[in-house]
Short mmCIF file of C-alpha atoms in Angstrom, two decimals:
data_model
loop_
_atom_site.label_atom_id
_atom_site.label_comp_id
_atom_site.label_asym_id
_atom_site.label_seq_id
_atom_site.Cartn_x
_atom_site.Cartn_y
_atom_site.Cartn_z
CA UNK A 177 -28.75 -27.70 -53.29
CA UNK A 178 -32.11 -29.13 -54.02
CA UNK A 179 -32.55 -32.77 -55.47
CA UNK A 180 -34.23 -32.66 -58.87
CA UNK A 181 -37.85 -35.31 -58.23
CA UNK A 182 -38.19 -37.78 -61.33
CA UNK A 183 -41.79 -38.97 -61.87
CA UNK A 184 -43.38 -41.97 -60.76
CA UNK A 185 -43.52 -43.50 -64.25
CA UNK A 186 -39.85 -43.90 -65.01
CA UNK A 187 -40.08 -43.63 -68.74
CA UNK A 188 -36.69 -42.79 -70.24
CA UNK A 189 -38.12 -40.15 -72.67
CA UNK A 190 -40.12 -38.42 -70.89
CA UNK A 191 -37.45 -37.75 -68.31
CA UNK A 192 -35.06 -36.20 -71.15
CA UNK A 193 -38.00 -34.01 -71.90
CA UNK A 194 -38.61 -33.10 -68.00
CA UNK A 195 -35.22 -32.21 -67.21
CA UNK A 196 -34.66 -30.09 -71.05
CA UNK A 197 -38.05 -27.99 -69.64
CA UNK A 198 -36.11 -27.49 -66.23
CA UNK A 199 -32.90 -26.36 -68.02
CA UNK A 200 -34.02 -23.79 -70.17
CA UNK A 201 -34.87 -20.89 -67.31
CA UNK A 202 -31.18 -21.33 -66.36
CA UNK A 203 -30.13 -21.30 -69.78
CA UNK A 204 -32.23 -18.02 -70.04
CA UNK A 205 -30.55 -16.07 -66.94
CA UNK A 206 -27.24 -17.15 -67.65
CA UNK A 207 -27.26 -15.19 -71.81
CA UNK A 208 -28.72 -11.96 -69.06
CA UNK A 209 -26.19 -11.77 -66.76
CA UNK A 210 -23.54 -12.51 -69.50
CA UNK A 211 -25.17 -9.50 -71.43
CA UNK A 212 -25.37 -7.13 -68.44
CA UNK A 213 -22.22 -7.93 -67.37
CA UNK A 214 -20.96 -6.30 -71.27
CA UNK A 215 -23.03 -3.50 -71.06
CA UNK A 216 -21.52 -2.49 -67.53
CA UNK A 217 -17.94 -2.80 -68.86
CA UNK A 218 -18.46 -0.65 -71.80
CA UNK A 219 -20.70 1.91 -69.73
CA UNK A 220 -16.97 1.86 -67.41
CA UNK A 221 -14.75 2.41 -69.90
CA UNK A 222 -16.51 4.61 -71.91
CA UNK A 223 -17.11 7.07 -68.47
CA UNK A 224 -13.24 6.67 -67.26
CA UNK A 225 -12.21 8.10 -70.87
CA UNK A 226 -14.60 11.09 -70.78
CA UNK A 227 -14.37 11.42 -67.30
CA UNK A 228 -13.30 14.38 -66.06
CA UNK A 229 -11.85 13.62 -63.06
CA UNK A 230 -7.83 14.41 -62.75
CA UNK A 231 -5.50 12.02 -65.21
CA UNK A 232 -3.26 10.47 -61.88
CA UNK A 233 -7.21 9.23 -61.39
CA UNK A 234 -7.98 7.92 -64.86
CA UNK A 235 -4.68 6.48 -65.06
CA UNK A 236 -3.65 5.56 -61.55
CA UNK A 237 0.33 5.41 -60.73
CA UNK A 238 1.58 2.27 -59.99
CA UNK A 239 1.80 1.34 -56.49
CA UNK A 240 4.66 2.32 -54.69
CA UNK A 241 6.55 -0.24 -53.47
CA UNK A 242 7.66 -0.64 -49.81
CA UNK A 243 11.20 0.41 -49.32
CA UNK A 244 13.13 -2.89 -49.17
CA UNK A 245 15.26 -3.15 -45.73
CA UNK A 246 19.07 -3.20 -46.06
CA UNK A 247 20.51 -6.58 -47.26
CA UNK A 248 22.34 -7.68 -43.97
CA UNK A 249 25.43 -10.28 -44.61
CA UNK A 250 24.72 -13.84 -43.45
CA UNK A 251 26.86 -13.63 -40.73
CA UNK A 252 26.74 -14.61 -37.23
CA UNK A 253 25.39 -12.06 -34.46
CA UNK A 254 28.32 -11.45 -31.15
CA UNK A 255 31.63 -10.25 -30.88
CA UNK A 256 34.15 -10.18 -33.39
CA UNK A 257 36.29 -13.57 -32.94
CA UNK A 258 39.71 -14.64 -34.62
CA UNK A 259 37.57 -17.03 -36.59
CA UNK A 260 35.57 -13.84 -38.16
CA UNK A 261 39.05 -13.45 -39.94
CA UNK A 262 40.09 -14.70 -42.94
CA UNK A 263 43.79 -14.16 -43.14
CA UNK A 264 44.89 -13.69 -47.07
CA UNK A 265 48.94 -14.02 -46.75
CA UNK A 266 51.33 -13.12 -50.35
CA UNK A 267 54.16 -15.47 -50.75
CA UNK A 268 55.44 -16.98 -53.87
CA UNK A 269 56.99 -20.88 -54.18
CA UNK A 270 60.69 -19.49 -53.91
CA UNK A 271 59.95 -17.72 -50.83
CA UNK A 272 57.78 -19.19 -49.00
CA UNK A 273 60.03 -22.28 -48.08
CA UNK A 274 62.10 -20.38 -46.03
CA UNK A 275 59.42 -17.73 -44.20
CA UNK A 276 56.81 -20.57 -43.89
CA UNK A 277 58.53 -20.50 -40.12
CA UNK A 278 57.42 -17.56 -39.74
CA UNK A 279 53.97 -17.85 -39.71
CA UNK A 280 54.26 -20.94 -37.64
CA UNK A 281 54.96 -18.70 -34.95
CA UNK A 282 51.31 -17.04 -34.99
CA UNK A 283 48.98 -19.93 -37.16
CA UNK A 284 46.28 -22.12 -34.53
CA UNK A 285 44.82 -24.21 -37.44
CA UNK A 286 42.33 -24.75 -34.60
CA UNK A 287 41.13 -21.13 -34.65
CA UNK A 288 42.93 -18.93 -37.62
CA UNK A 289 41.53 -19.20 -40.82
CA UNK A 290 42.94 -18.12 -44.32
CA UNK A 291 45.51 -18.99 -46.83
CA UNK A 292 49.12 -18.02 -48.48
CA UNK A 293 48.39 -17.71 -52.10
CA UNK A 294 51.77 -19.18 -54.54
CA UNK A 295 52.20 -18.45 -57.57
CA UNK A 296 52.60 -22.43 -57.95
CA UNK A 297 53.20 -25.73 -56.35
CA UNK A 298 56.15 -25.79 -53.42
CA UNK A 299 58.41 -27.96 -53.94
CA UNK A 300 59.19 -31.47 -52.75
CA UNK A 301 60.87 -30.14 -48.90
CA UNK A 302 57.62 -27.96 -48.40
CA UNK A 303 55.77 -30.12 -45.91
CA UNK A 304 52.24 -29.52 -46.35
CA UNK A 305 51.05 -31.86 -42.95
CA UNK A 306 52.30 -29.98 -41.12
CA UNK A 307 49.05 -28.11 -39.23
CA UNK A 308 51.23 -25.87 -37.57
CA UNK A 309 51.22 -23.90 -41.18
CA UNK A 310 49.13 -21.99 -42.80
CA UNK A 311 47.64 -23.94 -45.99
CA UNK A 312 48.27 -22.67 -49.13
CA UNK A 313 46.44 -22.04 -52.19
CA UNK A 314 47.38 -21.03 -55.61
CA UNK A 315 46.55 -17.66 -57.49
CA UNK A 316 43.86 -18.09 -59.88
CA UNK A 317 44.82 -17.73 -63.44
CA UNK A 318 44.74 -15.01 -65.48
CA UNK A 319 46.87 -12.39 -63.82
CA UNK A 320 49.90 -12.26 -66.32
CA UNK A 321 47.59 -10.69 -68.73
CA UNK A 322 47.17 -7.25 -66.71
CA UNK A 323 49.52 -4.52 -67.55
CA UNK A 324 52.26 -3.82 -65.09
CA UNK A 325 55.35 -2.02 -64.89
CA UNK A 326 58.10 -3.51 -63.20
CA UNK A 327 56.75 -5.71 -60.70
CA UNK A 328 54.09 -8.08 -62.16
CA UNK A 329 53.33 -10.27 -59.17
CA UNK A 330 51.82 -7.44 -57.87
CA UNK A 331 49.03 -8.06 -59.46
CA UNK A 332 48.91 -11.49 -58.29
CA UNK A 333 49.30 -10.31 -54.84
CA UNK A 334 46.65 -7.49 -55.04
CA UNK A 335 44.10 -10.26 -56.28
CA UNK A 336 44.70 -12.11 -52.99
CA UNK A 337 41.57 -10.47 -51.27
CA UNK A 338 39.24 -11.12 -55.45
CA UNK A 339 40.49 -14.77 -55.03
CA UNK A 340 39.24 -15.04 -51.12
CA UNK A 341 35.91 -13.40 -51.62
CA UNK A 342 34.92 -15.72 -54.03
CA UNK A 343 35.96 -18.84 -51.63
CA UNK A 344 32.68 -18.23 -50.17
CA UNK A 345 33.85 -18.96 -46.62
CA UNK A 346 31.12 -18.34 -44.45
CA UNK A 347 31.33 -16.01 -40.93
CA UNK A 348 33.35 -13.95 -42.67
CA UNK A 349 33.80 -10.39 -40.99
CA UNK A 350 37.30 -9.70 -42.12
CA UNK A 351 39.83 -9.66 -44.90
CA UNK A 352 43.21 -9.40 -43.66
CA UNK A 353 46.07 -9.51 -46.10
CA UNK A 354 50.00 -9.89 -45.20
CA UNK A 355 53.46 -10.94 -46.48
CA UNK A 356 54.59 -14.69 -45.93
CA UNK A 357 57.20 -12.56 -43.58
CA UNK A 358 54.75 -10.82 -41.39
CA UNK A 359 53.85 -12.01 -37.53
CA UNK A 360 50.82 -10.95 -35.98
CA UNK A 361 49.66 -11.27 -33.21
CA UNK A 362 45.90 -12.37 -33.64
CA UNK A 363 44.33 -11.64 -30.47
CA UNK A 364 45.38 -8.09 -30.29
CA UNK A 365 44.57 -7.88 -33.76
CA UNK A 366 40.65 -8.88 -33.23
CA UNK A 367 40.59 -6.19 -30.66
CA UNK A 368 41.32 -4.03 -33.15
CA UNK A 369 38.93 -4.77 -35.81
CA UNK A 370 36.25 -4.86 -32.63
CA UNK A 371 36.18 -1.31 -32.68
CA UNK A 372 34.20 -1.15 -35.97
CA UNK A 373 31.20 -2.92 -37.75
CA UNK A 374 31.99 -5.03 -40.30
CA UNK A 375 28.58 -4.21 -41.92
CA UNK A 376 30.24 -0.66 -42.69
CA UNK A 377 32.91 0.00 -45.14
CA UNK A 378 36.46 -0.22 -42.95
CA UNK A 379 39.95 -0.39 -44.27
CA UNK A 380 42.32 -0.06 -41.37
CA UNK A 381 46.34 -0.73 -41.21
CA UNK A 382 49.75 1.45 -41.04
CA UNK A 383 51.70 3.69 -42.57
CA UNK A 384 55.34 3.00 -43.33
CA UNK A 385 58.17 4.35 -40.39
CA UNK A 386 60.36 6.24 -42.88
CA UNK A 387 58.87 9.14 -44.37
CA UNK A 388 60.92 8.51 -47.46
CA UNK A 389 58.67 5.46 -47.86
CA UNK A 390 55.35 7.40 -47.60
CA UNK A 391 56.43 10.18 -49.68
CA UNK A 392 57.04 8.04 -52.11
CA UNK A 393 54.01 5.88 -51.95
CA UNK A 394 51.51 7.26 -49.66
CA UNK A 395 50.41 8.61 -46.39
CA UNK A 396 46.97 7.62 -46.59
CA UNK A 397 48.08 3.65 -47.59
CA UNK A 398 48.05 0.70 -45.67
CA UNK A 399 51.30 -0.49 -46.06
CA UNK A 400 51.05 -4.42 -46.74
CA UNK A 401 53.95 -6.03 -45.10
CA UNK A 402 52.88 -4.55 -41.66
CA UNK A 403 48.96 -6.11 -43.19
CA UNK A 404 45.92 -4.25 -42.92
CA UNK A 405 42.52 -5.33 -42.83
CA UNK A 406 39.63 -5.27 -45.29
CA UNK A 407 35.65 -5.53 -43.73
CA UNK A 408 33.55 -8.12 -45.61
CA UNK A 409 31.20 -4.73 -46.66
CA UNK A 410 34.08 -3.19 -48.45
CA UNK A 411 35.65 -6.25 -50.17
CA UNK A 412 32.39 -6.64 -51.49
CA UNK A 413 32.39 -3.45 -53.26
CA UNK A 414 36.25 -3.79 -54.21
CA UNK A 415 36.02 -7.61 -55.78
CA UNK A 416 33.34 -5.85 -58.77
CA UNK A 417 35.58 -3.30 -59.21
CA UNK A 418 38.90 -4.42 -58.45
CA UNK A 419 40.28 -6.01 -62.44
CA UNK A 420 39.13 -3.13 -64.04
CA UNK A 421 41.00 -1.06 -61.77
CA UNK A 422 44.29 -2.85 -61.50
CA UNK A 423 44.63 -2.01 -65.19
CA UNK A 424 44.14 1.73 -64.48
CA UNK A 425 46.92 1.72 -61.81
CA UNK A 426 49.33 -1.01 -63.18
CA UNK A 427 51.83 2.01 -63.24
CA UNK A 428 51.88 1.87 -59.17
CA UNK A 429 55.35 -0.81 -57.80
CA UNK A 430 53.28 -2.67 -54.83
CA UNK A 431 50.38 -4.26 -54.32
CA UNK A 432 49.05 -2.35 -51.19
CA UNK A 433 49.09 0.59 -53.70
CA UNK A 434 47.28 -0.44 -56.49
CA UNK A 435 45.21 -1.48 -53.52
CA UNK A 436 44.59 1.95 -52.05
CA UNK A 437 43.95 3.44 -55.17
CA UNK A 438 41.07 0.89 -56.06
CA UNK A 439 39.63 1.64 -52.17
CA UNK A 440 40.04 5.48 -52.62
CA UNK A 441 37.33 4.99 -56.05
CA UNK A 442 34.98 4.22 -53.42
CA UNK A 443 36.06 6.95 -51.53
CA UNK A 444 37.03 4.78 -48.00
CA UNK A 445 39.57 6.34 -46.06
CA UNK A 446 42.29 4.45 -43.62
CA UNK A 447 41.39 4.35 -40.96
CA UNK A 448 45.14 3.90 -39.00
CA UNK A 449 46.04 1.80 -36.22
CA UNK A 450 50.07 1.75 -34.75
CA UNK A 451 50.28 -0.89 -34.21
CA UNK A 452 50.61 -2.20 -37.49
CA UNK A 453 54.56 -2.50 -38.14
CA UNK A 454 55.93 -2.16 -41.64
CA UNK A 455 59.44 -2.47 -40.09
CA UNK A 456 60.48 0.03 -42.90
CA UNK A 457 63.83 0.61 -41.24
CA UNK A 458 67.11 -0.99 -40.66
CA UNK A 459 69.95 -1.79 -38.29
CA UNK A 460 68.15 -2.65 -34.31
CA UNK A 461 64.74 -2.18 -33.71
CA UNK A 462 65.21 -2.04 -29.97
CA UNK A 463 64.69 1.30 -29.77
CA UNK A 464 61.18 1.54 -31.35
CA UNK A 465 59.93 -1.72 -29.05
CA UNK A 466 61.45 -0.60 -26.05
CA UNK A 467 58.74 2.65 -26.41
CA UNK A 468 56.06 0.93 -27.84
CA UNK A 469 53.22 3.28 -28.39
CA UNK A 470 50.53 3.44 -26.51
CA UNK A 471 48.90 0.56 -28.79
CA UNK A 472 47.91 -2.76 -28.96
CA UNK A 473 50.65 -4.51 -30.52
CA UNK A 474 49.17 -6.06 -34.04
CA UNK A 475 52.16 -7.24 -36.47
CA UNK A 476 56.16 -7.17 -37.11
CA UNK A 477 57.42 -7.29 -40.62
CA UNK A 478 60.90 -7.32 -42.70
CA UNK A 479 62.26 -9.14 -39.90
CA UNK A 480 64.60 -10.82 -41.94
CA UNK A 481 66.51 -7.24 -42.62
CA UNK A 482 66.45 -6.47 -38.70
CA UNK A 483 68.64 -7.26 -36.15
CA UNK A 484 67.67 -10.10 -33.51
CA UNK A 485 65.03 -8.62 -31.34
CA UNK A 486 67.07 -10.24 -28.65
CA UNK A 487 70.86 -9.76 -28.38
CA UNK A 488 72.78 -12.98 -28.61
CA UNK A 489 69.49 -14.94 -29.66
CA UNK A 490 68.51 -15.87 -33.53
CA UNK A 491 65.38 -14.12 -34.34
CA UNK A 492 63.23 -17.48 -34.37
CA UNK A 493 64.16 -17.39 -30.62
CA UNK A 494 63.56 -13.89 -30.35
CA UNK A 495 60.22 -14.27 -31.46
CA UNK A 496 59.26 -17.16 -29.39
CA UNK A 497 61.06 -15.61 -26.44
CA UNK A 498 58.63 -12.80 -26.35
CA UNK A 499 55.67 -14.92 -27.19
CA UNK A 500 56.34 -15.81 -23.76
CA UNK A 501 54.84 -12.76 -22.35
CA UNK A 502 52.52 -12.35 -25.24
CA UNK A 503 50.55 -15.56 -24.67
CA UNK A 504 50.72 -14.71 -20.90
CA UNK A 505 48.91 -11.28 -21.25
CA UNK A 506 48.17 -9.90 -24.81
CA UNK A 507 46.80 -6.70 -24.34
CA UNK A 508 49.83 -5.54 -22.73
CA UNK A 509 52.55 -6.85 -24.53
CA UNK A 510 55.28 -3.57 -24.79
CA UNK A 511 53.24 -1.41 -23.02
CA UNK A 512 55.00 1.27 -21.27
CA UNK A 513 55.44 2.16 -18.05
CA UNK A 514 57.75 4.64 -15.96
CA UNK A 515 58.66 5.22 -12.31
CA UNK A 516 61.78 6.92 -10.28
CA UNK A 517 63.88 5.35 -7.62
CA UNK A 518 64.26 8.74 -5.66
CA UNK A 519 66.26 7.52 -3.00
CA UNK A 520 68.91 6.86 -5.65
CA UNK A 521 67.78 9.27 -8.38
CA UNK A 522 67.11 6.46 -11.23
CA UNK A 523 64.16 6.26 -13.64
CA UNK A 524 62.99 3.26 -14.66
CA UNK A 525 61.27 2.48 -17.82
CA UNK A 526 59.18 -1.13 -18.42
CA UNK A 527 58.08 -2.37 -21.61
CA UNK A 528 56.48 -5.54 -20.89
CA UNK A 529 57.35 -8.47 -21.98
CA UNK A 530 60.83 -7.11 -23.63
CA UNK A 531 63.31 -5.18 -21.52
CA UNK A 532 63.69 -2.64 -18.87
CA UNK A 533 66.17 0.52 -19.07
CA UNK A 534 67.54 1.61 -16.49
CA UNK A 535 69.23 5.35 -16.04
CA UNK A 536 70.88 6.08 -13.05
CA UNK A 537 70.04 9.72 -13.04
CA UNK A 538 66.06 11.18 -13.47
CA UNK A 539 64.46 11.92 -17.12
CA UNK A 540 61.08 13.18 -17.11
CA UNK A 541 58.34 11.36 -18.94
CA UNK A 542 58.58 12.61 -21.94
CA UNK A 543 62.20 11.14 -22.26
CA UNK A 544 61.53 7.71 -21.24
CA UNK A 545 58.69 7.78 -24.18
CA UNK A 546 60.99 8.68 -26.80
CA UNK A 547 62.40 5.74 -28.89
CA UNK A 548 66.02 5.58 -29.04
CA UNK A 549 67.05 5.90 -32.61
CA UNK A 550 69.13 2.15 -32.81
CA UNK A 551 68.14 2.29 -36.23
CA UNK A 552 67.93 3.33 -39.89
CA UNK A 553 65.59 4.57 -43.05
CA UNK A 554 64.52 1.48 -45.05
CA UNK A 555 65.74 3.15 -48.56
CA UNK A 556 68.57 5.38 -48.23
CA UNK A 557 69.42 4.24 -44.87
CA UNK A 558 70.25 7.56 -43.06
CA UNK A 559 68.85 8.93 -40.11
CA UNK A 560 65.79 10.12 -40.62
CA UNK A 561 62.98 11.11 -40.61
CA UNK A 562 60.75 9.15 -39.66
CA UNK A 563 56.66 9.51 -38.74
CA UNK A 564 57.53 9.71 -34.88
CA UNK A 565 59.66 11.49 -32.89
CA UNK A 566 62.77 10.14 -32.41
CA UNK A 567 66.21 11.34 -29.60
CA UNK A 568 69.83 9.97 -30.74
CA UNK A 569 71.57 7.28 -28.92
CA UNK A 570 74.51 9.15 -27.06
CA UNK A 571 77.57 8.38 -27.83
CA UNK A 572 78.93 8.38 -24.56
CA UNK A 573 77.93 5.44 -22.88
CA UNK A 574 77.29 7.40 -19.31
CA UNK A 575 74.08 8.40 -21.24
CA UNK A 576 73.00 4.91 -22.25
CA UNK A 577 70.52 3.09 -20.03
CA UNK A 578 71.64 -0.40 -17.99
CA UNK A 579 68.98 -2.43 -20.03
CA UNK A 580 67.74 -5.89 -18.61
CA UNK A 581 66.27 -7.90 -21.27
CA UNK A 582 63.09 -10.53 -21.04
CA UNK A 583 64.30 -13.60 -19.65
CA UNK A 584 61.16 -15.67 -18.07
CA UNK A 585 57.62 -15.39 -17.68
CA UNK A 586 55.17 -17.22 -15.80
CA UNK A 587 51.77 -17.06 -14.51
CA UNK A 588 50.78 -16.33 -11.35
CA UNK A 589 47.29 -16.99 -9.96
CA UNK A 590 44.22 -17.21 -12.69
CA UNK A 591 44.65 -13.07 -13.65
CA UNK A 592 48.60 -12.43 -12.12
CA UNK A 593 52.29 -12.41 -13.96
CA UNK A 594 55.94 -12.21 -13.25
CA UNK A 595 58.16 -11.45 -15.72
CA UNK A 596 61.91 -11.27 -14.96
CA UNK A 597 64.34 -9.44 -17.03
CA UNK A 598 68.48 -10.07 -17.34
CA UNK A 599 71.13 -7.48 -17.25
CA UNK A 600 72.55 -7.25 -20.85
CA UNK A 601 76.38 -6.65 -20.41
CA UNK A 602 77.17 -4.27 -22.77
CA UNK A 603 80.82 -4.50 -24.87
CA UNK A 604 83.84 -2.96 -23.08
CA UNK A 605 84.08 0.56 -25.28
CA UNK A 606 80.53 0.97 -24.23
CA UNK A 607 80.39 0.34 -20.89
CA UNK A 608 80.71 3.45 -18.09
CA UNK A 609 82.98 3.41 -15.45
CA UNK A 610 81.13 5.49 -13.19
CA UNK A 611 80.15 4.92 -10.09
CA UNK A 612 76.70 5.81 -10.60
CA UNK A 613 76.98 3.21 -13.41
CA UNK A 614 78.74 0.98 -11.33
CA UNK A 615 75.54 0.46 -8.51
CA UNK A 616 73.12 0.26 -11.51
CA UNK A 617 75.35 -2.47 -12.77
CA UNK A 618 75.30 -4.39 -9.86
CA UNK A 619 71.87 -5.18 -10.22
CA UNK A 620 71.67 -8.79 -12.14
CA UNK A 621 67.55 -9.11 -13.14
CA UNK A 622 64.49 -7.02 -12.36
CA UNK A 623 60.98 -8.82 -11.40
CA UNK A 624 57.72 -7.31 -12.87
CA UNK A 625 54.70 -8.47 -11.52
CA UNK A 626 51.58 -7.35 -12.58
CA UNK A 627 47.42 -8.20 -12.76
CA UNK A 628 46.34 -8.75 -15.98
CA UNK A 629 45.03 -6.37 -18.62
CA UNK A 630 41.83 -6.43 -19.29
CA UNK A 631 40.84 -8.19 -22.65
CA UNK A 632 38.57 -5.65 -23.54
CA UNK A 633 41.03 -3.07 -23.41
CA UNK A 634 41.82 -2.53 -26.60
CA UNK A 635 38.01 -2.64 -27.78
CA UNK A 636 36.87 -0.72 -25.21
CA UNK A 637 35.62 3.07 -26.63
CA UNK A 638 37.48 4.99 -23.63
CA UNK A 639 40.19 7.09 -23.14
CA UNK A 640 43.14 5.67 -22.08
CA UNK A 641 46.30 6.09 -19.52
CA UNK A 642 49.71 4.53 -19.69
CA UNK A 643 49.99 2.51 -16.32
CA UNK A 644 51.99 3.09 -13.58
CA UNK A 645 54.57 1.18 -11.09
CA UNK A 646 56.37 1.31 -8.07
CA UNK A 647 59.48 -0.36 -7.08
CA UNK A 648 59.46 -2.76 -4.33
CA UNK A 649 60.64 -1.50 -0.79
CA UNK A 650 64.49 -2.72 -1.10
CA UNK A 651 66.57 -4.47 -3.47
CA UNK A 652 68.03 -7.95 -2.73
CA UNK A 653 70.41 -10.75 -4.03
CA UNK A 654 71.06 -7.88 -7.11
CA UNK A 655 67.07 -7.73 -7.57
CA UNK A 656 64.62 -5.11 -8.42
CA UNK A 657 61.65 -5.39 -7.60
CA UNK A 658 58.48 -3.14 -9.68
CA UNK A 659 55.06 -3.80 -9.61
CA UNK A 660 52.82 -2.25 -12.87
CA UNK A 661 49.19 -1.36 -11.50
CA UNK A 662 46.39 1.15 -12.73
CA UNK A 663 47.32 4.62 -11.71
CA UNK A 664 45.69 6.55 -9.58
CA UNK A 665 43.50 9.37 -10.26
CA UNK A 666 45.78 11.86 -8.63
CA UNK A 667 48.80 10.12 -9.57
CA UNK A 668 50.94 11.60 -12.17
CA UNK A 669 55.13 10.85 -12.97
CA UNK A 670 57.91 13.44 -12.42
CA UNK A 671 61.20 13.41 -11.31
CA UNK A 672 60.24 15.11 -8.25
CA UNK A 673 58.83 13.44 -5.44
CA UNK A 674 54.86 14.64 -4.71
CA UNK A 675 53.28 13.89 -1.76
CA UNK A 676 49.21 13.41 -2.49
CA UNK A 677 46.01 12.21 -1.25
CA UNK A 678 42.94 10.40 -2.36
CA UNK A 679 41.17 13.56 -1.34
#
């Protein structure tokens, strides 16, 4: 900006008059600009008001906002792992002291996250410093105010999903519900959940084994004892409607049925997974476990109501024994393989990590894969029906298999395993004295070798096939050797020897 030069004679009065004269043109110019602006504005308003242009141009619609991207859950990227799961276990102070040992079988304080939700602080005999036991929380107050028909505690247990969600635990992708007597096989659980996008709404679990239970409750419901999983996206919707929904369905008995009814209002169906085991059965679960479906073992429930999984052992020792094999090769546990000894006309079924059944006669594969009915229904303790095929356990002991139960399991190298199965001596009245049975009973053990199943075997979206097994060349020292392997492309499991080539 140019500077104003003052006259040489520096009289203050004259100086002020000089500056005033210089300011007048600026003042006049400023007033002219203001009058021009007002005239222009008035003209524009009058032109717009009476213009023949279309209304949309006269009064432009507000600009449409660009669609916002869908809100993404604030979860870390990468494959789902055990740390992405938050367990919500339903229990009570009264039952927890007797059932917490079940949770110690699968809980890992360094990996697993979650709580058992109790109605009150447990008694003095509870050791809350034991890191092998899932920590507890007390259910949020207010659950006693809800309506109920026959089970008030069902309301509290149903609200565990809400209590768990409101903890705002970071990086949770899945909420898994279960009972305090449910044993989880967590690596297989992760495999099942990893197949699904946690940013979408998923409701995953299994039915009851007993038809009478499914008919009484629902075939479309995940039974809570066997456990079920709810994705974060679905949980977010569910907790917003849960309390009002629980009041609407006060007449249902169980917490799992109420949760199912509320999820039905959202419109999400049950995705069934065969490895969730409600165990709505009574008696001996052997037949079901020895012919497990081609699916990963995820959970076992109602273990106080079935016989010990391994005869002559406590239930706790039985689960520990099963865990020996599970820890070696989690995806393979209980998976069946069939093979034949054509020379002796023997049929062999291996339920890896659990048992070997040897029939001293030839049985087709469809018989070997059908569970022996060693159990009864849950409610009426009748012979069925069940939600899967069964075959009756014959009264004639000469139609029973010779049984071998898991005794040892060890790692071989980095990718292999050896499991050993000892013969189970039947009671005298259950013994067959035929010659072919005598030869089969001369075996004392079966040793099974296998390569580890691909850890992502159950995660991959692929067609699956039961693996094959083959017998060793001879029986040595009362021991049979079996190798489990992938079936060859041309291979089938048949009671007749078929010579084929890869060509």
